[in-house]
JSON list of C-alpha atoms in Angstrom, two decimals:
[
{"chain": "Y", "resi": 1, "resn": "UNK", "atom": "CA", "xyz": [10.01, 8.29, 7.19]},
{"chain": "Y", "resi": 2, "resn": "UNK", "atom": "CA", "xyz": [12.48, 6.46, 4.91]},
{"chain": "Y", "resi": 3, "resn": "UNK", "atom": "CA", "xyz": [14.83, 9.13, 3.50]},
{"chain": "Y", "resi": 4, "resn": "UNK", "atom": "CA", "xyz": [17.74, 10.56, 5.47]},
{"chain": "Y", "resi": 5, "resn": "UNK", "atom": "CA", "xyz": [18.19, 13.62, 3.22]},
{"chain": "Y", "resi": 6, "resn": "UNK", "atom": "CA", "xyz": [15.62, 15.90, 4.95]},
{"chain": "Y", "resi": 7, "resn": "UNK", "atom": "CA", "xyz": [17.27, 15.14, 8.29]},
{"chain": "Y", "resi": 8, "resn": "UNK", "atom": "CA", "xyz": [20.75, 16.04, 7.03]},
{"chain": "Y", "resi": 9, "resn": "UNK", "atom": "CA", "xyz": [19.73, 19.15, 5.07]},
{"chain": "Y", "resi": 10, "resn": "UNK", "atom": "CA", "xyz": [17.43, 20.62, 7.70]},
{"chain": "Y", "resi": 11, "resn": "UNK", "atom": "CA", "xyz": [14.41, 22.80, 7.08]},
{"chain": "Y", "resi": 12, "resn": "UNK", "atom": "CA", "xyz": [13.62, 23.93, 3.56]},
{"chain": "Y", "resi": 13, "resn": "UNK", "atom": "CA", "xyz": [15.05, 27.28, 2.51]},
{"chain": "Y", "resi": 14, "resn": "UNK", "atom": "CA", "xyz": [14.29, 29.32, -0.62]},
{"chain": "Y", "resi": 15, "resn": "UNK", "atom": "CA", "xyz": [16.91, 31.35, -2.43]},
{"chain": "Y", "resi": 16, "resn": "UNK", "atom": "CA", "xyz": [16.12, 35.02, -3.04]},
{"chain": "Y", "resi": 17, "resn": "UNK", "atom": "CA", "xyz": [13.99, 35.38, -6.16]},
{"chain": "Y", "resi": 18, "resn": "UNK", "atom": "CA", "xyz": [15.94, 38.27, -7.67]},
{"chain": "Y", "resi": 19, "resn": "UNK", "atom": "CA", "xyz": [19.27, 36.52, -7.12]},
{"chain": "Y", "resi": 20, "resn": "UNK", "atom": "CA", "xyz": [18.04, 33.43, -8.97]},
{"chain": "Y", "resi": 21, "resn": "UNK", "atom": "CA", "xyz": [16.79, 35.48, -11.92]},
{"chain": "Y", "resi": 22, "resn": "UNK", "atom": "CA", "xyz": [20.03, 37.48, -12.00]},
{"chain": "Y", "resi": 23, "resn": "UNK", "atom": "CA", "xyz": [22.06, 34.27, -12.10]},
{"chain": "Y", "resi": 24, "resn": "UNK", "atom": "CA", "xyz": [19.88, 32.87, -14.89]},
{"chain": "Y", "resi": 25, "resn": "UNK", "atom": "CA", "xyz": [20.26, 36.06, -16.92]},
{"chain": "Y", "resi": 26, "resn": "UNK", "atom": "CA", "xyz": [24.03, 35.82, -16.51]},
{"chain": "Y", "resi": 27, "resn": "UNK", "atom": "CA", "xyz": [24.04, 32.21, -17.69]},
{"chain": "Y", "resi": 28, "resn": "UNK", "atom": "CA", "xyz": [21.91, 33.08, -20.73]},
{"chain": "Y", "resi": 29, "resn": "UNK", "atom": "CA", "xyz": [24.24, 35.95, -21.61]},
{"chain": "Y", "resi": 30, "resn": "UNK", "atom": "CA", "xyz": [27.23, 33.60, -21.32]},
{"chain": "Y", "resi": 31, "resn": "UNK", "atom": "CA", "xyz": [25.69, 31.31, -23.93]},
{"chain": "Y", "resi": 32, "resn": "UNK", "atom": "CA", "xyz": [24.27, 28.51, -21.82]},
{"chain": "Y", "resi": 33, "resn": "UNK", "atom": "CA", "xyz": [21.33, 26.84, -23.57]},
{"chain": "Y", "resi": 34, "resn": "UNK", "atom": "CA", "xyz": [19.93, 24.63, -20.81]},
{"chain": "Y", "resi": 35, "resn": "UNK", "atom": "CA", "xyz": [19.44, 25.14, -17.08]},
{"chain": "Y", "resi": 36, "resn": "UNK", "atom": "CA", "xyz": [17.86, 23.08, -14.35]},
{"chain": "Y", "resi": 37, "resn": "UNK", "atom": "CA", "xyz": [16.02, 24.50, -11.35]},
{"chain": "Y", "resi": 38, "resn": "UNK", "atom": "CA", "xyz": [16.85, 21.98, -8.66]},
{"chain": "Y", "resi": 39, "resn": "UNK", "atom": "CA", "xyz": [15.37, 21.49, -5.22]},
{"chain": "Y", "resi": 40, "resn": "UNK", "atom": "CA", "xyz": [14.34, 18.77, -2.81]},
{"chain": "Y", "resi": 41, "resn": "UNK", "atom": "CA", "xyz": [10.80, 19.95, -3.57]},
{"chain": "Y", "resi": 42, "resn": "UNK", "atom": "CA", "xyz": [10.64, 22.80, -6.07]},
{"chain": "Y", "resi": 43, "resn": "UNK", "atom": "CA", "xyz": [6.92, 23.31, -5.40]},
{"chain": "Y", "resi": 44, "resn": "UNK", "atom": "CA", "xyz": [7.77, 24.51, -1.89]},
{"chain": "Y", "resi": 45, "resn": "UNK", "atom": "CA", "xyz": [9.79, 27.40, -3.32]},
{"chain": "Y", "resi": 46, "resn": "UNK", "atom": "CA", "xyz": [8.90, 30.74, -1.76]},
{"chain": "Y", "resi": 47, "resn": "UNK", "atom": "CA", "xyz": [6.82, 29.45, 1.12]},
{"chain": "Y", "resi": 48, "resn": "UNK", "atom": "CA", "xyz": [7.34, 31.84, 4.01]},
{"chain": "Y", "resi": 49, "resn": "UNK", "atom": "CA", "xyz": [9.31, 34.33, 1.91]},
{"chain": "Y", "resi": 50, "resn": "UNK", "atom": "CA", "xyz": [8.60, 38.02, 2.41]},
{"chain": "Y", "resi": 51, "resn": "UNK", "atom": "CA", "xyz": [8.18, 38.77, -1.31]},
{"chain": "Y", "resi": 52, "resn": "UNK", "atom": "CA", "xyz": [5.43, 36.17, -1.75]},
{"chain": "Y", "resi": 53, "resn": "UNK", "atom": "CA", "xyz": [7.02, 34.74, -4.89]},
{"chain": "Y", "resi": 54, "resn": "UNK", "atom": "CA", "xyz": [6.09, 31.14, -5.72]},
{"chain": "Y", "resi": 55, "resn": "UNK", "atom": "CA", "xyz": [7.55, 28.46, -7.94]},
{"chain": "Y", "resi": 56, "resn": "UNK", "atom": "CA", "xyz": [5.14, 29.28, -10.79]},
{"chain": "Y", "resi": 57, "resn": "UNK", "atom": "CA", "xyz": [6.38, 32.89, -10.57]},
{"chain": "Y", "resi": 58, "resn": "UNK", "atom": "CA", "xyz": [9.98, 31.69, -10.81]},
{"chain": "Y", "resi": 59, "resn": "UNK", "atom": "CA", "xyz": [9.24, 29.29, -13.67]},
{"chain": "Y", "resi": 60, "resn": "UNK", "atom": "CA", "xyz": [7.40, 31.96, -15.67]},
{"chain": "Y", "resi": 61, "resn": "UNK", "atom": "CA", "xyz": [10.18, 34.53, -15.12]},
{"chain": "Y", "resi": 62, "resn": "UNK", "atom": "CA", "xyz": [12.84, 31.99, -16.15]},
{"chain": "Y", "resi": 63, "resn": "UNK", "atom": "CA", "xyz": [10.94, 31.18, -19.34]},
{"chain": "Y", "resi": 64, "resn": "UNK", "atom": "CA", "xyz": [10.89, 34.87, -20.28]},
{"chain": "Y", "resi": 65, "resn": "UNK", "atom": "CA", "xyz": [14.70, 35.10, -20.30]},
{"chain": "Y", "resi": 66, "resn": "UNK", "atom": "CA", "xyz": [16.01, 35.14, -23.87]},
{"chain": "Y", "resi": 67, "resn": "UNK", "atom": "CA", "xyz": [18.58, 32.55, -24.86]},
{"chain": "Y", "resi": 68, "resn": "UNK", "atom": "CA", "xyz": [17.55, 29.34, -23.12]},
{"chain": "Y", "resi": 69, "resn": "UNK", "atom": "CA", "xyz": [16.43, 26.51, -25.39]},
{"chain": "Y", "resi": 70, "resn": "UNK", "atom": "CA", "xyz": [15.42, 24.33, -22.47]},
{"chain": "Y", "resi": 71, "resn": "UNK", "atom": "CA", "xyz": [14.53, 24.93, -18.84]},
{"chain": "Y", "resi": 72, "resn": "UNK", "atom": "CA", "xyz": [14.15, 21.88, -16.65]},
{"chain": "Y", "resi": 73, "resn": "UNK", "atom": "CA", "xyz": [13.23, 21.38, -13.00]},
{"chain": "Y", "resi": 74, "resn": "UNK", "atom": "CA", "xyz": [13.07, 18.67, -10.40]},
{"chain": "Y", "resi": 75, "resn": "UNK", "atom": "CA", "xyz": [11.79, 17.35, -8.20]},
{"chain": "Y", "resi": 76, "resn": "UNK", "atom": "CA", "xyz": [8.09, 18.01, -7.90]},
{"chain": "Y", "resi": 77, "resn": "UNK", "atom": "CA", "xyz": [6.28, 16.62, -4.87]},
{"chain": "Y", "resi": 78, "resn": "UNK", "atom": "CA", "xyz": [2.76, 15.28, -5.53]},
{"chain": "Y", "resi": 79, "resn": "UNK", "atom": "CA", "xyz": [1.54, 16.88, -2.32]},
{"chain": "Y", "resi": 80, "resn": "UNK", "atom": "CA", "xyz": [1.68, 20.43, -3.61]},
{"chain": "Y", "resi": 81, "resn": "UNK", "atom": "CA", "xyz": [2.37, 20.66, -7.33]},
{"chain": "Y", "resi": 82, "resn": "UNK", "atom": "CA", "xyz": [-0.17, 23.13, -8.72]},
{"chain": "Y", "resi": 83, "resn": "UNK", "atom": "CA", "xyz": [-2.21, 23.06, -11.91]},
{"chain": "Y", "resi": 84, "resn": "UNK", "atom": "CA", "xyz": [-0.52, 26.40, -12.69]},
{"chain": "Y", "resi": 85, "resn": "UNK", "atom": "CA", "xyz": [2.88, 24.73, -13.00]},
{"chain": "Y", "resi": 86, "resn": "UNK", "atom": "CA", "xyz": [1.50, 22.28, -15.55]},
{"chain": "Y", "resi": 87, "resn": "UNK", "atom": "CA", "xyz": [-0.23, 25.09, -17.42]},
{"chain": "Y", "resi": 88, "resn": "UNK", "atom": "CA", "xyz": [3.08, 26.99, -17.66]},
{"chain": "Y", "resi": 89, "resn": "UNK", "atom": "CA", "xyz": [4.78, 23.84, -18.96]},
{"chain": "Y", "resi": 90, "resn": "UNK", "atom": "CA", "xyz": [2.11, 23.60, -21.63]},
{"chain": "Y", "resi": 91, "resn": "UNK", "atom": "CA", "xyz": [2.26, 27.25, -22.70]},
{"chain": "Y", "resi": 92, "resn": "UNK", "atom": "CA", "xyz": [5.99, 28.07, -22.59]},
{"chain": "Y", "resi": 93, "resn": "UNK", "atom": "CA", "xyz": [7.94, 26.49, -25.48]},
{"chain": "Y", "resi": 94, "resn": "UNK", "atom": "CA", "xyz": [11.30, 26.51, -23.67]},
{"chain": "Y", "resi": 95, "resn": "UNK", "atom": "CA", "xyz": [10.05, 24.67, -20.58]},
{"chain": "Y", "resi": 96, "resn": "UNK", "atom": "CA", "xyz": [10.99, 21.01, -20.93]},
{"chain": "Y", "resi": 97, "resn": "UNK", "atom": "CA", "xyz": [7.86, 18.89, -21.35]},
{"chain": "Y", "resi": 98, "resn": "UNK", "atom": "CA", "xyz": [8.99, 16.45, -18.72]},
{"chain": "Y", "resi": 99, "resn": "UNK", "atom": "CA", "xyz": [7.62, 16.01, -15.23]},
{"chain": "Y", "resi": 100, "resn": "UNK", "atom": "CA", "xyz": [9.41, 13.98, -12.58]},
{"chain": "Y", "resi": 101, "resn": "UNK", "atom": "CA", "xyz": [6.74, 13.02, -10.05]},
{"chain": "Y", "resi": 102, "resn": "UNK", "atom": "CA", "xyz": [7.82, 10.52, -7.38]},
{"chain": "Y", "resi": 103, "resn": "UNK", "atom": "CA", "xyz": [5.10, 7.97, -6.57]},
{"chain": "Y", "resi": 104, "resn": "UNK", "atom": "CA", "xyz": [7.00, 5.71, -4.10]},
{"chain": "Y", "resi": 105, "resn": "UNK", "atom": "CA", "xyz": [3.99, 3.40, -3.63]},
{"chain": "Y", "resi": 106, "resn": "UNK", "atom": "CA", "xyz": [0.57, 2.77, -5.13]},
{"chain": "Y", "resi": 107, "resn": "UNK", "atom": "CA", "xyz": [-0.87, 1.82, -1.74]},
{"chain": "Y", "resi": 108, "resn": "UNK", "atom": "CA", "xyz": [-2.68, 4.58, 0.15]},
{"chain": "Y", "resi": 109, "resn": "UNK", "atom": "CA", "xyz": [-2.03, 2.67, 3.37]},
{"chain": "Y", "resi": 110, "resn": "UNK", "atom": "CA", "xyz": [1.72, 2.63, 2.77]},
{"chain": "Y", "resi": 111, "resn": "UNK", "atom": "CA", "xyz": [1.81, 6.23, 1.59]},
{"chain": "Y", "resi": 112, "resn": "UNK", "atom": "CA", "xyz": [0.39, 7.26, 4.94]},
{"chain": "Y", "resi": 113, "resn": "UNK", "atom": "CA", "xyz": [3.02, 5.23, 6.81]},
{"chain": "Y", "resi": 114, "resn": "UNK", "atom": "CA", "xyz": [5.70, 6.68, 4.53]},
{"chain": "Y", "resi": 115, "resn": "UNK", "atom": "CA", "xyz": [4.55, 10.15, 5.63]},
{"chain": "Y", "resi": 116, "resn": "UNK", "atom": "CA", "xyz": [3.65, 11.02, 2.04]},
{"chain": "Y", "resi": 117, "resn": "UNK", "atom": "CA", "xyz": [0.70, 13.46, 2.35]},
{"chain": "Y", "resi": 118, "resn": "UNK", "atom": "CA", "xyz": [-1.19, 12.48, -0.82]},
{"chain": "Y", "resi": 119, "resn": "UNK", "atom": "CA", "xyz": [-3.13, 9.47, -2.02]},
{"chain": "Y", "resi": 120, "resn": "UNK", "atom": "CA", "xyz": [-3.31, 7.59, -5.31]},
{"chain": "Y", "resi": 121, "resn": "UNK", "atom": "CA", "xyz": [-6.43, 9.47, -6.41]},
{"chain": "Y", "resi": 122, "resn": "UNK", "atom": "CA", "xyz": [-4.66, 12.83, -6.10]},
{"chain": "Y", "resi": 123, "resn": "UNK", "atom": "CA", "xyz": [-1.56, 11.42, -7.77]},
{"chain": "Y", "resi": 124, "resn": "UNK", "atom": "CA", "xyz": [-3.51, 10.17, -10.79]},
{"chain": "Y", "resi": 125, "resn": "UNK", "atom": "CA", "xyz": [-5.32, 13.51, -11.04]},
{"chain": "Y", "resi": 126, "resn": "UNK", "atom": "CA", "xyz": [-1.94, 15.18, -11.56]},
{"chain": "Y", "resi": 127, "resn": "UNK", "atom": "CA", "xyz": [-0.88, 12.55, -14.11]},
{"chain": "Y", "resi": 128, "resn": "UNK", "atom": "CA", "xyz": [-4.14, 12.80, -16.05]},
{"chain": "Y", "resi": 129, "resn": "UNK", "atom": "CA", "xyz": [-4.01, 16.60, -16.01]},
{"chain": "Y", "resi": 130, "resn": "UNK", "atom": "CA", "xyz": [-0.45, 16.57, -17.34]},
{"chain": "Y", "resi": 131, "resn": "UNK", "atom": "CA", "xyz": [-1.28, 14.09, -20.10]},
{"chain": "Y", "resi": 132, "resn": "UNK", "atom": "CA", "xyz": [-4.27, 16.25, -21.11]},
{"chain": "Y", "resi": 133, "resn": "UNK", "atom": "CA", "xyz": [-2.51, 19.63, -21.09]},
{"chain": "Y", "resi": 134, "resn": "UNK", "atom": "CA", "xyz": [0.94, 18.52, -22.29]},
{"chain": "Y", "resi": 135, "resn": "UNK", "atom": "CA", "xyz": [0.34, 16.00, -25.09]},
{"chain": "Y", "resi": 136, "resn": "UNK", "atom": "CA", "xyz": [3.59, 14.32, -26.02]},
{"chain": "Y", "resi": 137, "resn": "UNK", "atom": "CA", "xyz": [5.12, 15.17, -22.66]},
{"chain": "Y", "resi": 138, "resn": "UNK", "atom": "CA", "xyz": [6.88, 12.57, -20.55]},
{"chain": "Y", "resi": 139, "resn": "UNK", "atom": "CA", "xyz": [6.51, 11.55, -16.92]},
{"chain": "Y", "resi": 140, "resn": "UNK", "atom": "CA", "xyz": [9.13, 9.83, -14.81]},
{"chain": "Y", "resi": 141, "resn": "UNK", "atom": "CA", "xyz": [8.84, 8.64, -11.23]},
{"chain": "Y", "resi": 142, "resn": "UNK", "atom": "CA", "xyz": [10.47, 7.00, -8.22]},
{"chain": "Y", "resi": 143, "resn": "UNK", "atom": "CA", "xyz": [9.13, 3.74, -6.80]},
{"chain": "Y", "resi": 144, "resn": "UNK", "atom": "CA", "xyz": [10.14, 1.79, -3.70]},
{"chain": "Y", "resi": 145, "resn": "UNK", "atom": "CA", "xyz": [9.49, -1.95, -3.48]},
{"chain": "Y", "resi": 146, "resn": "UNK", "atom": "CA", "xyz": [9.49, -3.72, -0.12]},
{"chain": "Y", "resi": 147, "resn": "UNK", "atom": "CA", "xyz": [8.79, -0.88, 2.29]},
{"chain": "Y", "resi": 148, "resn": "UNK", "atom": "CA", "xyz": [8.22, -2.31, 5.79]},
{"chain": "Y", "resi": 149, "resn": "UNK", "atom": "CA", "xyz": [4.82, -3.94, 6.05]},
{"chain": "Y", "resi": 150, "resn": "UNK", "atom": "CA", "xyz": [4.23, -4.06, 2.29]},
{"chain": "Y", "resi": 151, "resn": "UNK", "atom": "CA", "xyz": [1.76, -6.84, 1.44]},
{"chain": "Y", "resi": 152, "resn": "UNK", "atom": "CA", "xyz": [1.08, -8.42, -1.93]},
{"chain": "Y", "resi": 153, "resn": "UNK", "atom": "CA", "xyz": [-2.07, -6.31, -2.10]},
{"chain": "Y", "resi": 154, "resn": "UNK", "atom": "CA", "xyz": [-0.04, -3.15, -1.47]},
{"chain": "Y", "resi": 155, "resn": "UNK", "atom": "CA", "xyz": [2.40, -4.13, -4.21]},
{"chain": "Y", "resi": 156, "resn": "UNK", "atom": "CA", "xyz": [-0.42, -4.85, -6.66]},
{"chain": "Y", "resi": 157, "resn": "UNK", "atom": "CA", "xyz": [-1.65, -1.32, -5.96]},
{"chain": "Y", "resi": 158, "resn": "UNK", "atom": "CA", "xyz": [1.72, -0.04, -7.13]},
{"chain": "Y", "resi": 159, "resn": "UNK", "atom": "CA", "xyz": [1.55, -2.19, -10.25]},
{"chain": "Y", "resi": 160, "resn": "UNK", "atom": "CA", "xyz": [-1.94, -0.86, -10.99]},
{"chain": "Y", "resi": 161, "resn": "UNK", "atom": "CA", "xyz": [-0.79, 2.77, -10.82]},
{"chain": "Y", "resi": 162, "resn": "UNK", "atom": "CA", "xyz": [2.18, 1.97, -13.07]},
{"chain": "Y", "resi": 163, "resn": "UNK", "atom": "CA", "xyz": [-0.17, 0.45, -15.65]},
{"chain": "Y", "resi": 164, "resn": "UNK", "atom": "CA", "xyz": [-2.51, 3.43, -15.49]},
{"chain": "Y", "resi": 165, "resn": "UNK", "atom": "CA", "xyz": [0.14, 6.16, -15.48]},
{"chain": "Y", "resi": 166, "resn": "UNK", "atom": "CA", "xyz": [2.27, 4.52, -18.20]},
{"chain": "Y", "resi": 167, "resn": "UNK", "atom": "CA", "xyz": [5.46, 6.16, -16.96]},
{"chain": "Y", "resi": 168, "resn": "UNK", "atom": "CA", "xyz": [7.98, 6.95, -19.69]},
{"chain": "Y", "resi": 169, "resn": "UNK", "atom": "CA", "xyz": [10.76, 6.08, -17.26]},
{"chain": "Y", "resi": 170, "resn": "UNK", "atom": "CA", "xyz": [11.06, 5.11, -13.61]},
{"chain": "Y", "resi": 171, "resn": "UNK", "atom": "CA", "xyz": [13.77, 4.98, -10.98]},
{"chain": "Y", "resi": 172, "resn": "UNK", "atom": "CA", "xyz": [12.93, 1.79, -9.12]},
{"chain": "Y", "resi": 173, "resn": "UNK", "atom": "CA", "xyz": [14.48, 0.81, -5.81]},
{"chain": "Y", "resi": 174, "resn": "UNK", "atom": "CA", "xyz": [14.42, -2.09, -3.40]},
{"chain": "Y", "resi": 175, "resn": "UNK", "atom": "CA", "xyz": [13.82, -0.65, 0.06]},
{"chain": "Y", "resi": 176, "resn": "UNK", "atom": "CA", "xyz": [16.94, -0.51, 2.18]},
{"chain": "Y", "resi": 177, "resn": "UNK", "atom": "CA", "xyz": [17.31, 0.58, 5.79]},
{"chain": "Y", "resi": 178, "resn": "UNK", "atom": "CA", "xyz": [18.67, 4.06, 6.40]},
{"chain": "Y", "resi": 179, "resn": "UNK", "atom": "CA", "xyz": [19.83, 4.34, 10.04]},
{"chain": "Y", "resi": 180, "resn": "UNK", "atom": "CA", "xyz": [18.26, 7.33, 11.76]},
{"chain": "Y", "resi": 181, "resn": "UNK", "atom": "CA", "xyz": [14.97, 7.17, 9.86]},
{"chain": "Y", "resi": 182, "resn": "UNK", "atom": "CA", "xyz": [11.68, 6.02, 11.35]},
{"chain": "Y", "resi": 183, "resn": "UNK", "atom": "CA", "xyz": [11.32, 3.23, 8.80]},
{"chain": "Y", "resi": 184, "resn": "UNK", "atom": "CA", "xyz": [14.56, 1.65, 10.01]},
{"chain": "Y", "resi": 185, "resn": "UNK", "atom": "CA", "xyz": [12.90, 0.89, 13.34]},
{"chain": "Y", "resi": 186, "resn": "UNK", "atom": "CA", "xyz": [9.62, -0.42, 11.93]},
{"chain": "Y", "resi": 187, "resn": "UNK", "atom": "CA", "xyz": [8.60, -4.01, 12.39]},
{"chain": "Y", "resi": 188, "resn": "UNK", "atom": "CA", "xyz": [7.48, -6.22, 9.51]},
{"chain": "Y", "resi": 189, "resn": "UNK", "atom": "CA", "xyz": [10.60, -5.71, 7.41]},
{"chain": "Y", "resi": 190, "resn": "UNK", "atom": "CA", "xyz": [9.86, -7.57, 4.16]},
{"chain": "Y", "resi": 191, "resn": "UNK", "atom": "CA", "xyz": [12.11, -10.61, 3.49]},
{"chain": "Y", "resi": 192, "resn": "UNK", "atom": "CA", "xyz": [14.72, -9.95, 0.82]},
{"chain": "Y", "resi": 193, "resn": "UNK", "atom": "CA", "xyz": [13.61, -12.80, -1.45]},
{"chain": "Y", "resi": 194, "resn": "UNK", "atom": "CA", "xyz": [10.05, -11.44, -1.57]},
{"chain": "Y", "resi": 195, "resn": "UNK", "atom": "CA", "xyz": [11.33, -7.93, -2.30]},
{"chain": "Y", "resi": 196, "resn": "UNK", "atom": "CA", "xyz": [13.53, -9.23, -5.10]},
{"chain": "Y", "resi": 197, "resn": "UNK", "atom": "CA", "xyz": [10.69, -11.21, -6.70]},
{"chain": "Y", "resi": 198, "resn": "UNK", "atom": "CA", "xyz": [8.33, -8.21, -6.61]},
{"chain": "Y", "resi": 199, "resn": "UNK", "atom": "CA", "xyz": [11.05, -5.94, -7.92]},
{"chain": "Y", "resi": 200, "resn": "UNK", "atom": "CA", "xyz": [11.52, -8.24, -10.90]},
{"chain": "Y", "resi": 201, "resn": "UNK", "atom": "CA", "xyz": [7.81, -8.07, -11.75]},
{"chain": "Y", "resi": 202, "resn": "UNK", "atom": "CA", "xyz": [7.81, -4.29, -11.51]},
{"chain": "Y", "resi": 203, "resn": "UNK", "atom": "CA", "xyz": [10.92, -4.00, -13.67]},
{"chain": "Y", "resi": 204, "resn": "UNK", "atom": "CA", "xyz": [9.40, -6.22, -16.36]},
{"chain": "Y", "resi": 205, "resn": "UNK", "atom": "CA", "xyz": [6.23, -4.13, -16.48]},
{"chain": "Y", "resi": 206, "resn": "UNK", "atom": "CA", "xyz": [8.10, -0.82, -16.55]},
{"chain": "Y", "resi": 207, "resn": "UNK", "atom": "CA", "xyz": [10.53, -2.00, -19.23]},
{"chain": "Y", "resi": 208, "resn": "UNK", "atom": "CA", "xyz": [7.57, -2.99, -21.40]},
{"chain": "Y", "resi": 209, "resn": "UNK", "atom": "CA", "xyz": [6.06, 0.48, -20.93]},
{"chain": "Y", "resi": 210, "resn": "UNK", "atom": "CA", "xyz": [9.37, 2.18, -21.77]},
{"chain": "Y", "resi": 211, "resn": "UNK", "atom": "CA", "xyz": [9.58, 0.10, -24.95]},
{"chain": "Y", "resi": 212, "resn": "UNK", "atom": "CA", "xyz": [6.12, 1.27, -25.99]},
{"chain": "Y", "resi": 213, "resn": "UNK", "atom": "CA", "xyz": [7.03, 4.88, -25.15]},
{"chain": "Y", "resi": 214, "resn": "UNK", "atom": "CA", "xyz": [10.17, 4.65, -27.25]},
{"chain": "Y", "resi": 215, "resn": "UNK", "atom": "CA", "xyz": [8.31, 3.11, -30.19]},
{"chain": "Y", "resi": 216, "resn": "UNK", "atom": "CA", "xyz": [6.00, 6.14, -30.22]},
{"chain": "Y", "resi": 217, "resn": "UNK", "atom": "CA", "xyz": [9.03, 8.28, -31.10]},
{"chain": "Y", "resi": 218, "resn": "UNK", "atom": "CA", "xyz": [9.80, 6.38, -34.30]},
{"chain": "Y", "resi": 219, "resn": "UNK", "atom": "CA", "xyz": [9.54, 8.64, -37.34]},
{"chain": "Y", "resi": 220, "resn": "UNK", "atom": "CA", "xyz": [9.57, 11.87, -35.33]},
{"chain": "Y", "resi": 221, "resn": "UNK", "atom": "CA", "xyz": [12.19, 14.61, -35.56]},
{"chain": "Y", "resi": 222, "resn": "UNK", "atom": "CA", "xyz": [13.40, 15.85, -32.18]},
{"chain": "Y", "resi": 223, "resn": "UNK", "atom": "CA", "xyz": [15.75, 18.65, -31.14]},
{"chain": "Y", "resi": 224, "resn": "UNK", "atom": "CA", "xyz": [18.75, 17.46, -29.13]},
{"chain": "Y", "resi": 225, "resn": "UNK", "atom": "CA", "xyz": [21.34, 19.32, -27.08]},
{"chain": "Y", "resi": 226, "resn": "UNK", "atom": "CA", "xyz": [24.96, 18.24, -27.57]},
{"chain": "Y", "resi": 227, "resn": "UNK", "atom": "CA", "xyz": [26.80, 18.74, -24.28]},
{"chain": "Y", "resi": 228, "resn": "UNK", "atom": "CA", "xyz": [30.25, 17.61, -25.39]},
{"chain": "Y", "resi": 229, "resn": "UNK", "atom": "CA", "xyz": [32.37, 14.74, -26.66]},
{"chain": "Y", "resi": 230, "resn": "UNK", "atom": "CA", "xyz": [31.77, 11.26, -25.35]},
{"chain": "Y", "resi": 231, "resn": "UNK", "atom": "CA", "xyz": [34.49, 9.91, -23.08]},
{"chain": "Y", "resi": 232, "resn": "UNK", "atom": "CA", "xyz": [34.76, 6.94, -25.45]},
{"chain": "Y", "resi": 233, "resn": "UNK", "atom": "CA", "xyz": [35.00, 8.96, -28.68]}
]
């Protein structure tokens, strides 16, 4: 109800499974060490396709290709990410142990108005399952502050989920009107000063959580991928 991208891109389409694997094999043979499987919602991959292949099938086949040090994907939608995807992340060493899982709001009431077909209980089940199966993994998210009709209680619901999930990073946004979306025509647009004040509180909380996440890395040895020279070097 708030994002213009689905309107501009049209209905979801899945690339042919064999063509994706062939491209990945070519990239591995050419020496590429990292790839990203990118989609508006990767978990929807294969729905309606004649071959019946799903995103877990694609992820498992990609992991089996020799040569890749790291395979990443985004974005996952909380409405249909499967336990199987998380299990593959846990078992395959070259699948990046990072899950981007957009929350948008910690209010079940607002999630319904946003046309997000999940609730906070389902969302936290995914988070808890990931933390259990992928120890040391990281979770990032997207959060909107000031969606039309957001009350202080709604916002506190978001803050509560942030505290519980302990996101390692978050892309936080102040709601802005996108002409052509349903939310643009909704009443009860939240005053800018209230949105800004709430946004500041959320940012403070998330920055504190990021600091704690970063401190947990002290003393550890991590593998890094050098992509090239810095533009300032």
